[in-house]
Backbone as numpy.savetxt, mean C-alpha at the origin, in Angstrom:
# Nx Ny Nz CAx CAy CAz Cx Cy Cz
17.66 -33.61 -5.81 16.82 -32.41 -5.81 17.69 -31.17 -5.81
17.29 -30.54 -6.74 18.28 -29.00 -7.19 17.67 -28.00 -6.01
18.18 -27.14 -5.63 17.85 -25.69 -4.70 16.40 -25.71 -5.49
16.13 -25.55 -6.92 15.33 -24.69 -6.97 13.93 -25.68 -7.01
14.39 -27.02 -7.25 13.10 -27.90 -6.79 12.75 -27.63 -5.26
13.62 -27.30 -4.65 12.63 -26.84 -3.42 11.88 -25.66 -2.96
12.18 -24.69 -4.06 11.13 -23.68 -3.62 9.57 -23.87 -3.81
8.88 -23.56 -3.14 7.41 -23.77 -3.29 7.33 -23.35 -4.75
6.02 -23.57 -5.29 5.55 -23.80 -6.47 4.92 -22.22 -6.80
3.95 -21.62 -5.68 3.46 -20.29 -6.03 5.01 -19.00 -5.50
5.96 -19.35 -5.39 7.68 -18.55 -5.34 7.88 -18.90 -6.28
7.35 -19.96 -6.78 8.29 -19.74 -8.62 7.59 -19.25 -9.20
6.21 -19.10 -9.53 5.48 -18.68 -9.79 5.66 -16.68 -9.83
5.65 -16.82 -8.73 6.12 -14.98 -8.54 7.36 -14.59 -8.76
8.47 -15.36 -8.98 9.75 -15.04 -9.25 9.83 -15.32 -10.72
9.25 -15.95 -11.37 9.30 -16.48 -12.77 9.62 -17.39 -12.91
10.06 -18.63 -12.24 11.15 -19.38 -12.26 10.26 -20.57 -13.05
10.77 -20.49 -14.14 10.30 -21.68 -15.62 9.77 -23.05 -14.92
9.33 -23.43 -14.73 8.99 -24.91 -14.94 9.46 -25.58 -15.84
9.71 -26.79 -15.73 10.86 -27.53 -16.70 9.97 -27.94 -17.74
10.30 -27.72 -18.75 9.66 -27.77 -20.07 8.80 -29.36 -20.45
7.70 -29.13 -20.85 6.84 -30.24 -20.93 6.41 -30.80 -22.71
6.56 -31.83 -23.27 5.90 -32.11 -24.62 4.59 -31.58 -24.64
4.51 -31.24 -26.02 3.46 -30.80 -27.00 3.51 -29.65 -27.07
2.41 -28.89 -27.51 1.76 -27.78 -28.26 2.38 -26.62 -26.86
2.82 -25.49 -27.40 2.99 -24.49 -26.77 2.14 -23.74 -25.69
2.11 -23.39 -24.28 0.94 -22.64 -23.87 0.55 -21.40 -24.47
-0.75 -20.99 -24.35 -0.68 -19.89 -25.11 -1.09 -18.68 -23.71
-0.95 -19.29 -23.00 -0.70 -18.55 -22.01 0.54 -18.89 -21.06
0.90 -17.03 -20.27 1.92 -17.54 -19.39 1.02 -16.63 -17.80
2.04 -17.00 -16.83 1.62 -16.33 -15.89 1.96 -14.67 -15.98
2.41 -14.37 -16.60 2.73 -12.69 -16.81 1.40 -12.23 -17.43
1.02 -12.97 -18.42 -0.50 -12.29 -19.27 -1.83 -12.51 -18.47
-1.75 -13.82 -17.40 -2.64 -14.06 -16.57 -2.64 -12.82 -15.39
-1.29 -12.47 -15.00 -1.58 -11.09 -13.78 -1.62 -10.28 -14.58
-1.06 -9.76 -16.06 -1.65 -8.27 -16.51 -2.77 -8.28 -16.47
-4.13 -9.12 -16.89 -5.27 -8.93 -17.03 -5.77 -8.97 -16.01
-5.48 -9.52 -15.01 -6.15 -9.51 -13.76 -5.62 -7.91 -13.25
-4.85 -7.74 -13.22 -4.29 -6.23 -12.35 -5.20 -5.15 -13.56
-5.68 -5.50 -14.57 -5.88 -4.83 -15.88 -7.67 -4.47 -15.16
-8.16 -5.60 -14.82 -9.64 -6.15 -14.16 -9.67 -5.09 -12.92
-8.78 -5.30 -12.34 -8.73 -4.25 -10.69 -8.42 -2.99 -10.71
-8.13 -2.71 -11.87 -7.66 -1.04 -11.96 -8.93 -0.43 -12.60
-9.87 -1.37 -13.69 -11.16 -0.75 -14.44 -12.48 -1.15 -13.53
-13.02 -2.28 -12.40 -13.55 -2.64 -11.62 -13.26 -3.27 -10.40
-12.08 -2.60 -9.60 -11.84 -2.85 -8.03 -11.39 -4.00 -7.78
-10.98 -4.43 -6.87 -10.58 -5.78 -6.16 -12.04 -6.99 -6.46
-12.65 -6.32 -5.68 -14.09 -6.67 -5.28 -14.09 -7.43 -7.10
-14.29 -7.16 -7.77 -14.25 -6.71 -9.63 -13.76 -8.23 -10.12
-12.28 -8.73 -9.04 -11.49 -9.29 -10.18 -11.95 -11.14 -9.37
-12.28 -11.99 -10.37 -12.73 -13.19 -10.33 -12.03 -13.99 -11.30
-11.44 -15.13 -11.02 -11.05 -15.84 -11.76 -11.59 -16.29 -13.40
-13.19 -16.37 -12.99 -13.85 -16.41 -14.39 -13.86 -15.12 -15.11
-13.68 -14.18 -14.42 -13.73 -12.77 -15.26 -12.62 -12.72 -15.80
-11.22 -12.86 -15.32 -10.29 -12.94 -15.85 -9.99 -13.84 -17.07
-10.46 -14.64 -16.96 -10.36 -15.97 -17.84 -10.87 -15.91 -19.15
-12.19 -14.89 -18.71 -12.77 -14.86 -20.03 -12.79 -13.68 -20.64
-11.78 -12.75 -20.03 -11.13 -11.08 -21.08 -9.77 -12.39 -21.62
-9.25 -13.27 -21.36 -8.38 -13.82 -22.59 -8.77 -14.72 -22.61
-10.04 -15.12 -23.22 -10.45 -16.06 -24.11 -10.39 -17.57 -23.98
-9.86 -17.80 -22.70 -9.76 -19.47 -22.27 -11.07 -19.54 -21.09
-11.22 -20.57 -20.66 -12.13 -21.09 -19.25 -11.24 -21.04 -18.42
-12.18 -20.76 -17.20 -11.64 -20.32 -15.98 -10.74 -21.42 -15.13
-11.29 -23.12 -15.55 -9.88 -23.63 -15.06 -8.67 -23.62 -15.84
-8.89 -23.48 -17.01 -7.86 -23.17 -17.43 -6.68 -22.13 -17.04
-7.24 -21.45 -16.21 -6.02 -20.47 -15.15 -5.43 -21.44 -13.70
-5.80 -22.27 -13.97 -5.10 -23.22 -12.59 -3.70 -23.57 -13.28
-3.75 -23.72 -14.76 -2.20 -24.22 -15.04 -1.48 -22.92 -14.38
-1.52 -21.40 -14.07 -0.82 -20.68 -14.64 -0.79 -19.90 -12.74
-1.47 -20.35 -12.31 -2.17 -19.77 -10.63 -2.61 -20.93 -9.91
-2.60 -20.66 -8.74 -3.31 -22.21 -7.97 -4.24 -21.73 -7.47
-4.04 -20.63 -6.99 -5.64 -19.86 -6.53 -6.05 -18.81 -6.23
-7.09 -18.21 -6.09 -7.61 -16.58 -6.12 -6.42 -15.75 -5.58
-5.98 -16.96 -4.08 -5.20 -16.35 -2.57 -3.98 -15.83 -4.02
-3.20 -16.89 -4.43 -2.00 -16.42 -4.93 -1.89 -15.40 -6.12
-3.42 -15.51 -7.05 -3.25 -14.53 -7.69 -3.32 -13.01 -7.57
-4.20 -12.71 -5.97 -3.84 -11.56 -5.74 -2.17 -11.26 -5.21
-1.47 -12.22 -4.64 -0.03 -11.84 -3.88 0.31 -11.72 -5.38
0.28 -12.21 -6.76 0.64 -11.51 -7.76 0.87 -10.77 -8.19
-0.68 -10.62 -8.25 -1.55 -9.55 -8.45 -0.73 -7.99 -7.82
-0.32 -7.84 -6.62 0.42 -6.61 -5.85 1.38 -6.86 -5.95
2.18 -7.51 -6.10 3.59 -7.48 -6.45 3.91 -6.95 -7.90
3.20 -7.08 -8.90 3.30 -6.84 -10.08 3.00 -5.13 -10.47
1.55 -4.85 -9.49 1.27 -3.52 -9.27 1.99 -2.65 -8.49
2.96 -2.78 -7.68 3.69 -2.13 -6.80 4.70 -1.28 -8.13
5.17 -2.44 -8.48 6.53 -2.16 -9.56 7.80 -1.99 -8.96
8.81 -2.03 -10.02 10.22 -1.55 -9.43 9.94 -0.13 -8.30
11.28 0.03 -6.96 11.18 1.44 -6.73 11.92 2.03 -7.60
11.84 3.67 -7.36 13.08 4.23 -7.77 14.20 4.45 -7.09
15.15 5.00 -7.74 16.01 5.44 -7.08 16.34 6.53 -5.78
16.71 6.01 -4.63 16.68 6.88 -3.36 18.14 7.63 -3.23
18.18 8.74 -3.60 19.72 10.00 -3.45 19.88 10.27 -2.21
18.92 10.14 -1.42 18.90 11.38 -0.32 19.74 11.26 0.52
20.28 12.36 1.23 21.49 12.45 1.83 21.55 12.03 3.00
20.18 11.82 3.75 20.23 11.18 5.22 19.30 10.41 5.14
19.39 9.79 6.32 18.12 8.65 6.12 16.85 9.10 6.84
16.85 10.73 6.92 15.54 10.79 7.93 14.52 11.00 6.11
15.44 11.78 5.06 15.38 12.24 3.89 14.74 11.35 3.30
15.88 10.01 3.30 15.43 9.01 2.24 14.22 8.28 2.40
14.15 7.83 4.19 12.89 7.50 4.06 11.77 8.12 3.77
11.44 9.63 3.56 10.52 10.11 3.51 9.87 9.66 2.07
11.32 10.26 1.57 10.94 9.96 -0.04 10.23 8.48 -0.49
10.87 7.69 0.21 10.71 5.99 0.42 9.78 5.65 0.36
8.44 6.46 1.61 6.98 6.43 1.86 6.20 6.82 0.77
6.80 8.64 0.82 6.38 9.08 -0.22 6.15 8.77 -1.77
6.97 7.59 -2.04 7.07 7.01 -3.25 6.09 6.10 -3.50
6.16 5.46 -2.54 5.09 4.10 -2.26 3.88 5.07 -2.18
3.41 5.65 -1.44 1.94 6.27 -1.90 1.79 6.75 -3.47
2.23 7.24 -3.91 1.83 7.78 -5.11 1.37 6.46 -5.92
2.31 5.17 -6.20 1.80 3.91 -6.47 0.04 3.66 -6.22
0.20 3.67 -4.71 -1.09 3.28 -4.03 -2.26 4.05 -4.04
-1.96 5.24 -4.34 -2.92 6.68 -4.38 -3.25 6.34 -6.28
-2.23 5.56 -7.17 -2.79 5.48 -8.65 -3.55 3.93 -8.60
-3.31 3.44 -7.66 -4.15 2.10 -7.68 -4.76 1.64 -6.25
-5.74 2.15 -6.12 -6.30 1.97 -4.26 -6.77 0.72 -4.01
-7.08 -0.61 -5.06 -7.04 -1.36 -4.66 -6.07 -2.15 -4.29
-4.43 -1.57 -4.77 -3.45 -2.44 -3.80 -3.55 -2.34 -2.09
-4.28 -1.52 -1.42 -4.31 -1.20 -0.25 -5.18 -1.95 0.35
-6.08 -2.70 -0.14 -7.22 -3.49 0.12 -6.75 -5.05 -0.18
-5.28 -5.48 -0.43 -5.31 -6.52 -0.71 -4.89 -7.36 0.61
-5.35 -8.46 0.86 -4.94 -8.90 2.39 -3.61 -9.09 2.26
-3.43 -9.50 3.81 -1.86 -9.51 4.41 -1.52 -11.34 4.57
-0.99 -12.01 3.39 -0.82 -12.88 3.61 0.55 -13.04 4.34
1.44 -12.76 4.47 2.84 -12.95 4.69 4.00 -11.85 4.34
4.97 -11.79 4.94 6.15 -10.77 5.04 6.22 -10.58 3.30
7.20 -9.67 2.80 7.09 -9.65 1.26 7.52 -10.52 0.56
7.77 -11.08 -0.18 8.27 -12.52 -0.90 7.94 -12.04 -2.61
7.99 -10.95 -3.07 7.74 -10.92 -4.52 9.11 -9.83 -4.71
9.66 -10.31 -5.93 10.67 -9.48 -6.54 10.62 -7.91 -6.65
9.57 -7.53 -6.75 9.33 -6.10 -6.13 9.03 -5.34 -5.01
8.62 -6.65 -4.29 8.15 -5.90 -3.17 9.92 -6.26 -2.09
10.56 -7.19 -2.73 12.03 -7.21 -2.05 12.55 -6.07 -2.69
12.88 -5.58 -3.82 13.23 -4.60 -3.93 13.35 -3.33 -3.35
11.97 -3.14 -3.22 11.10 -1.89 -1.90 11.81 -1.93 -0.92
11.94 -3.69 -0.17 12.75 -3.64 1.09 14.18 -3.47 0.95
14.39 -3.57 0.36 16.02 -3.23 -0.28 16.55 -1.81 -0.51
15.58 -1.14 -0.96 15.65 0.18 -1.04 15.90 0.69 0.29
14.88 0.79 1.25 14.77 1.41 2.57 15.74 0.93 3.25
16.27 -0.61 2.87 17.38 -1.10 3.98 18.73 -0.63 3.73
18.76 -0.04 2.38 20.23 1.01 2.18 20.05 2.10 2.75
18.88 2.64 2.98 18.76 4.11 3.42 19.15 3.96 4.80
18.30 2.79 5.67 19.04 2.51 7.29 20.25 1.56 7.43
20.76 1.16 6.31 22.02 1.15 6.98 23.33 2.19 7.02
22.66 3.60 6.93 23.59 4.84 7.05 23.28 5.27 9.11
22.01 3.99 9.20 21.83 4.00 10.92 22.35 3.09 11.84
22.60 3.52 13.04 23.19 2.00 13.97 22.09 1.27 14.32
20.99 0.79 13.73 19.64 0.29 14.40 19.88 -1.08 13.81
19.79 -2.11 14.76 19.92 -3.33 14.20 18.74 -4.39 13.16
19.12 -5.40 12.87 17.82 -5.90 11.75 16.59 -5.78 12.12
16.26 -6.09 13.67 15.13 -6.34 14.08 14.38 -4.76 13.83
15.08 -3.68 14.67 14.80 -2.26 14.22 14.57 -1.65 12.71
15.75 -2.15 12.09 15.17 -2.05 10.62 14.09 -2.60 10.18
13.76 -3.74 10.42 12.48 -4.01 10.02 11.29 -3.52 10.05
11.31 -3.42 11.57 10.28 -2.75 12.77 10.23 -1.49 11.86
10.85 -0.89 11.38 10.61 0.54 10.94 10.11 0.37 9.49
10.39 -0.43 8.63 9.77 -0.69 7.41 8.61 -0.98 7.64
8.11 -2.37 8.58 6.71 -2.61 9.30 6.11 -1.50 9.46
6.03 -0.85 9.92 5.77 0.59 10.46 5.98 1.77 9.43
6.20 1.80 8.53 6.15 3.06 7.50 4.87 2.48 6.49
5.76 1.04 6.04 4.79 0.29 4.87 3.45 0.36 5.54
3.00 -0.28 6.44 2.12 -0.28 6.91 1.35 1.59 7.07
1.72 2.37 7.83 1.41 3.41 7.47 0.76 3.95 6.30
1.49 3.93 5.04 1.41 4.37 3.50 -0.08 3.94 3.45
0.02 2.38 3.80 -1.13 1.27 2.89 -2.58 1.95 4.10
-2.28 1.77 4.97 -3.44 2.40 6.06 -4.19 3.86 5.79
-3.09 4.68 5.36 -3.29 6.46 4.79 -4.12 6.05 3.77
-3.59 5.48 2.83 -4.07 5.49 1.22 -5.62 5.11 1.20
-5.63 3.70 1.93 -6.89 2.98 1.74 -8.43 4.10 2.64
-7.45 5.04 3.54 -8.84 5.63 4.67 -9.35 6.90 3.89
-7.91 7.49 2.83 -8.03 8.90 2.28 -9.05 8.76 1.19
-8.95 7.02 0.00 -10.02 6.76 -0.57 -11.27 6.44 0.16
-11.30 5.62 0.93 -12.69 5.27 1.66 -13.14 6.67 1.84
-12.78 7.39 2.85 -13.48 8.97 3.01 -13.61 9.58 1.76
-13.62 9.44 0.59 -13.67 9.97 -0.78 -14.69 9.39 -1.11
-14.79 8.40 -1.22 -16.10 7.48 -1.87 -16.89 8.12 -0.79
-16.91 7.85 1.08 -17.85 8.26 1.49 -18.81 9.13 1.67
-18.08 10.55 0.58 -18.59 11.75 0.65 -19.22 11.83 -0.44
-20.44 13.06 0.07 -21.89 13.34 -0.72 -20.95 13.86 -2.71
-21.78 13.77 -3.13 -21.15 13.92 -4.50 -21.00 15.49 -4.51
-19.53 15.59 -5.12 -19.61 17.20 -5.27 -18.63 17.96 -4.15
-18.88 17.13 -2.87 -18.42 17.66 -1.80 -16.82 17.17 -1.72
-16.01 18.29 -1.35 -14.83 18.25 -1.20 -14.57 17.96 0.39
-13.16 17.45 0.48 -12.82 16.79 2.22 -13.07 18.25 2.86
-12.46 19.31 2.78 -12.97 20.59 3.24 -14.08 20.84 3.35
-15.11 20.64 3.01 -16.33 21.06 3.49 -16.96 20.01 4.12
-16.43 19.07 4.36 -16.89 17.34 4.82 -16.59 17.87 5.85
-15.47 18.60 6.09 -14.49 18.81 7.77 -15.31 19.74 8.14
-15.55 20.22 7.57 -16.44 21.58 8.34 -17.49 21.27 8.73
-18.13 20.34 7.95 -19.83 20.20 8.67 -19.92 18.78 9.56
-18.64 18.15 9.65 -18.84 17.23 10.13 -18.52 17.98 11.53
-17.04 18.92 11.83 -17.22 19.82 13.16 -18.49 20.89 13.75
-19.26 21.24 12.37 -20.29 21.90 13.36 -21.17 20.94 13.28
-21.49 19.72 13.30 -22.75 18.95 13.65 -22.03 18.32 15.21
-20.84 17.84 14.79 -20.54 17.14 16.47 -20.36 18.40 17.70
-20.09 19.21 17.27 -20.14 20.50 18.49 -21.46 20.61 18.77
-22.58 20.19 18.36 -23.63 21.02 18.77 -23.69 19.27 19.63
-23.69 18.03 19.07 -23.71 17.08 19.96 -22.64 16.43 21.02
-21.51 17.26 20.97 -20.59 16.90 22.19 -21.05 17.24 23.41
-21.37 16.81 24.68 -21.55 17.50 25.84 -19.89 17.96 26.25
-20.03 18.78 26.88 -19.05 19.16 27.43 -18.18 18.50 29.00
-19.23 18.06 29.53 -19.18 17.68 30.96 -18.92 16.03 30.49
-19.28 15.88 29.94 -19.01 14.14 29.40 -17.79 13.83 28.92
-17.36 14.81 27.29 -16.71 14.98 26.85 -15.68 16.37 26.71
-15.12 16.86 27.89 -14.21 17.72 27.99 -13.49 18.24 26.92
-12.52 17.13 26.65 -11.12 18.05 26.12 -12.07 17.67 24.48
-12.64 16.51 24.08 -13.30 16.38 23.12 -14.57 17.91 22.45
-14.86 18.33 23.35 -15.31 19.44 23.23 -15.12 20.69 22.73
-13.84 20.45 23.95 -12.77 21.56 23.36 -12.36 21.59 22.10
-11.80 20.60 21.44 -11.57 20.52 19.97 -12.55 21.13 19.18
-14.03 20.53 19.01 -14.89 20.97 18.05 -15.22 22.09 18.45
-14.99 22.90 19.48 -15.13 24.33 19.79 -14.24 25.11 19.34
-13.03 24.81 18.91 -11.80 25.44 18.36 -12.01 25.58 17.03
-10.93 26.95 16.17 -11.33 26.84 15.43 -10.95 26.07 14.03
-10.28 25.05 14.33 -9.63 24.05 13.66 -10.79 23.67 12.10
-11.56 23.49 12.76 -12.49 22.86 11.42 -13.19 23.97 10.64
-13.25 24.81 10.97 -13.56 26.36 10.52 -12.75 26.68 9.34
-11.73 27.24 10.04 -10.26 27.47 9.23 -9.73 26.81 8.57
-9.07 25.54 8.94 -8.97 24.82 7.98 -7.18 25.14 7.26
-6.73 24.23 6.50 -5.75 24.65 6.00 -6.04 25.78 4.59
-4.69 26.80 4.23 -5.10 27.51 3.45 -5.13 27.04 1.86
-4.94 25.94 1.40 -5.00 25.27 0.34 -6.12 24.08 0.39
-7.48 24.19 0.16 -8.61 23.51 1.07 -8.54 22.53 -0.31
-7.66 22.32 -1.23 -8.01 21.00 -2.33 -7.89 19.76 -1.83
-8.65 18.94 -2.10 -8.41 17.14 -1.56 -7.11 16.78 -1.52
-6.29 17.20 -2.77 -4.83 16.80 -2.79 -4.14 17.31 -1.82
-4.35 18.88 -1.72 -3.52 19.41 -0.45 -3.54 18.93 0.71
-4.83 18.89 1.21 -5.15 18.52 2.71 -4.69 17.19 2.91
-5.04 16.24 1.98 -4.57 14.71 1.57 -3.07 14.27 2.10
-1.93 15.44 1.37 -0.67 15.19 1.50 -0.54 15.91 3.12
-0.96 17.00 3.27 -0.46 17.35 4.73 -0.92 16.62 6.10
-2.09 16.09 5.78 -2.36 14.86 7.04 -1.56 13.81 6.71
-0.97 13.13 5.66 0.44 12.74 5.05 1.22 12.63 5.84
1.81 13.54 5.84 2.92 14.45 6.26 3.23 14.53 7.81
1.98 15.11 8.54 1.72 14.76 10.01 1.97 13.42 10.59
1.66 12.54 9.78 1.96 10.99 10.83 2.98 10.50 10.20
3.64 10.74 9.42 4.69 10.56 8.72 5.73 10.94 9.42
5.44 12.35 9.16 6.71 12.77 10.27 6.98 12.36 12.14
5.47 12.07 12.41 5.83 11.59 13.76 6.19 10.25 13.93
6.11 9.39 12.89 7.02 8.42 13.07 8.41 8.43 13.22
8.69 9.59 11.76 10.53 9.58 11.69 10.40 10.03 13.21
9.90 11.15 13.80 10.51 11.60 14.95 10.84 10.32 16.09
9.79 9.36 16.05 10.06 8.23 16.99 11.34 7.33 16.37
11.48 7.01 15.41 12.59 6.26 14.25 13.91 7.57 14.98
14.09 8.28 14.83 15.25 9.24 15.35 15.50 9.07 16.65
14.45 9.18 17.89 15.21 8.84 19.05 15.73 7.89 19.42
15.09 6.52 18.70 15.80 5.38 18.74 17.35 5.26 18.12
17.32 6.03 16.70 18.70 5.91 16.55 19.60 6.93 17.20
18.74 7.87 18.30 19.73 8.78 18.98 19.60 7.84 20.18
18.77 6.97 20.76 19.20 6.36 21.88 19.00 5.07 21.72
19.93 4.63 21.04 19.52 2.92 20.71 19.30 2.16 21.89
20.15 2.57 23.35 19.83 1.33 24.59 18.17 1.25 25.11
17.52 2.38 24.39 16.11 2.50 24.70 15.37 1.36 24.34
C-alpha cells in the first residue's frame, strides 16, 4: 500500500488526487465540473437551492450518476467551499497586527460575494487545498510572533470564525429588512420602538443605551456598506487588541 492509498477517498477527492485509471469509455464527467455546477447552483439559488438532482440535471446525467464523482451531499458541500473560498492573496504587510487585518479582511470580501459559504456547516478543521492555503497565509503573518502553535491556531479559530459569523448576520439582517429600508433606518426605528418598551428600573444600563443618542445619530456615512465595514472593524479590532496582549504577555 502506497502513502497515497491511504488517504481517505473524499481527500482525494478534494485534493484531486486521480484515481488509478480504469478500462473503457472515458468519463465525461470529472469532479471539478461536478463542484463548478454545484457552486454555479448556490451562487444563482442559495445553499438551501443546491440538490444533488438539481445538479445532475444542469449537466445532463442522473443524479446517481454523481456518486461516481462525490459520495455525498455532506462531501459535496466541503467541496463545494473549498472551491468557493479560492486561492488567498498575497499578504505584504509589515506587522502582523497589519497582516492579519488584511487576512480577515480578505476573507470577507469572498464571503460578502458569496453568503452562502457562511451557511455551510462545520464539518472538520480545514482539509481542502485552499482553505490550507488561507491557513498558511495567516501562519506566515504569526510567525513574525512568539505565540506558540496552539495560540496560532486559537487565533485563526477565532478570526475565521469571526469573518464567517459577521458575514452570515450582516446578510440575514439584510434579507430581514422591510424592502427599501436601509440598516440606518432599521437602527433607528428599531431604537425608538425599544426605548419606549425598556423599563428603566428593570432594565437600567439597557435603558440607558436606547436613551442615548447612538441610534439617532448614527454614523456619518449611513450606506449599508459603510456601517457594514465599521461594525467590521469594531470586533475585529478587539480581537487583535486581545491577540496583542497575549503576544505582549505570553506567560498569561
Amino acid at each position: 500500500m502506497t502513502s497515497e492509498d491511504a488517504v481517505p477517498a473524499p481527500l482525494r477527492r478534494l485534493w484531486r488526487i486521480a484515481e488509478p485509471s480504469r478500462l473503457g469509455r472515458p468519463a465525461a464527467l470529472d469532479v471539478d465540473l461536478v463542484v463548478a455546477a454545484a457552486v454555479d447552483t448556490a451562487d444563482r439559488d442559495g445553499l438551501d437551492g443546491v440538490t444533488l438532482p438539481k445538479v445532475a440535471k444542469s449537466l445532463g446525467v442522473t443524479g446517481m450518476s454523481l456518486y461516481r464523482y462525490v459520495g455525498s451531499k455532506d462531501e459535496l458541500l466541503v467541496l463545494m467551499g473549498d472551491h468557493a473560498l479560492g486561492a488567498p492573496p498575497r499578504f505584504d504587510a509589515g506587522d502582523w497586527r497589519e497582516g492579519l487585518r488584511a487576512w480577515a479582511r480578505a476573507q470577507r470580501v469572498v464571503y460578502r460575494q458569496r453568503p452562502w459559504l457562511a451557511r455551510l456547516p462545520v464539518t472538520g478543521p480545514p482539509s481542502g487545498p485552499h482553505r490550507i492555503a488561507w491557513m498558511e497565509a495567516a501562519l506566515e503573518i504569526l510567525a513574525r510572533t512568539p505565540l506558540d502553535w496552539t495560540h496560532k491556531i486559537g487565533v485563526l479559530s477565532l478570526i475565521g470564525g469571526y469573518v464567517v459569523q459577521a458575514v452570515r448576520q450582516e446578510h440575514e439582517l439584510a434579507q430581514g429588512r422591510a424592502e427599501g429600508q436601509g440598516q440606518s433606518d432599521a437602527e433607528r426605528a428599531y431604537g425608538r420602538a425599544l426605548a419606549k418598551l425598556v423599563d428603566p428600573e428593570r432594565f437600567p444600563e439597557t435603558a440607558r443605551l436606547f436613551s442615548s443618542p447612538l441610534f439617532e445619530t448614527g454614523p456619518a456615512d449611513t450606506s449599508d456598506a459603510a456601517i457594514g465595514d465599521a461594525d467590521f472593524a469594531i470586533g475585529l479590532e478587539l480581537i487583535l487588541d486581545g491577540v496583542a496582549t497575549r503576544i505582549e504577555r505570553p506567560e498569561r
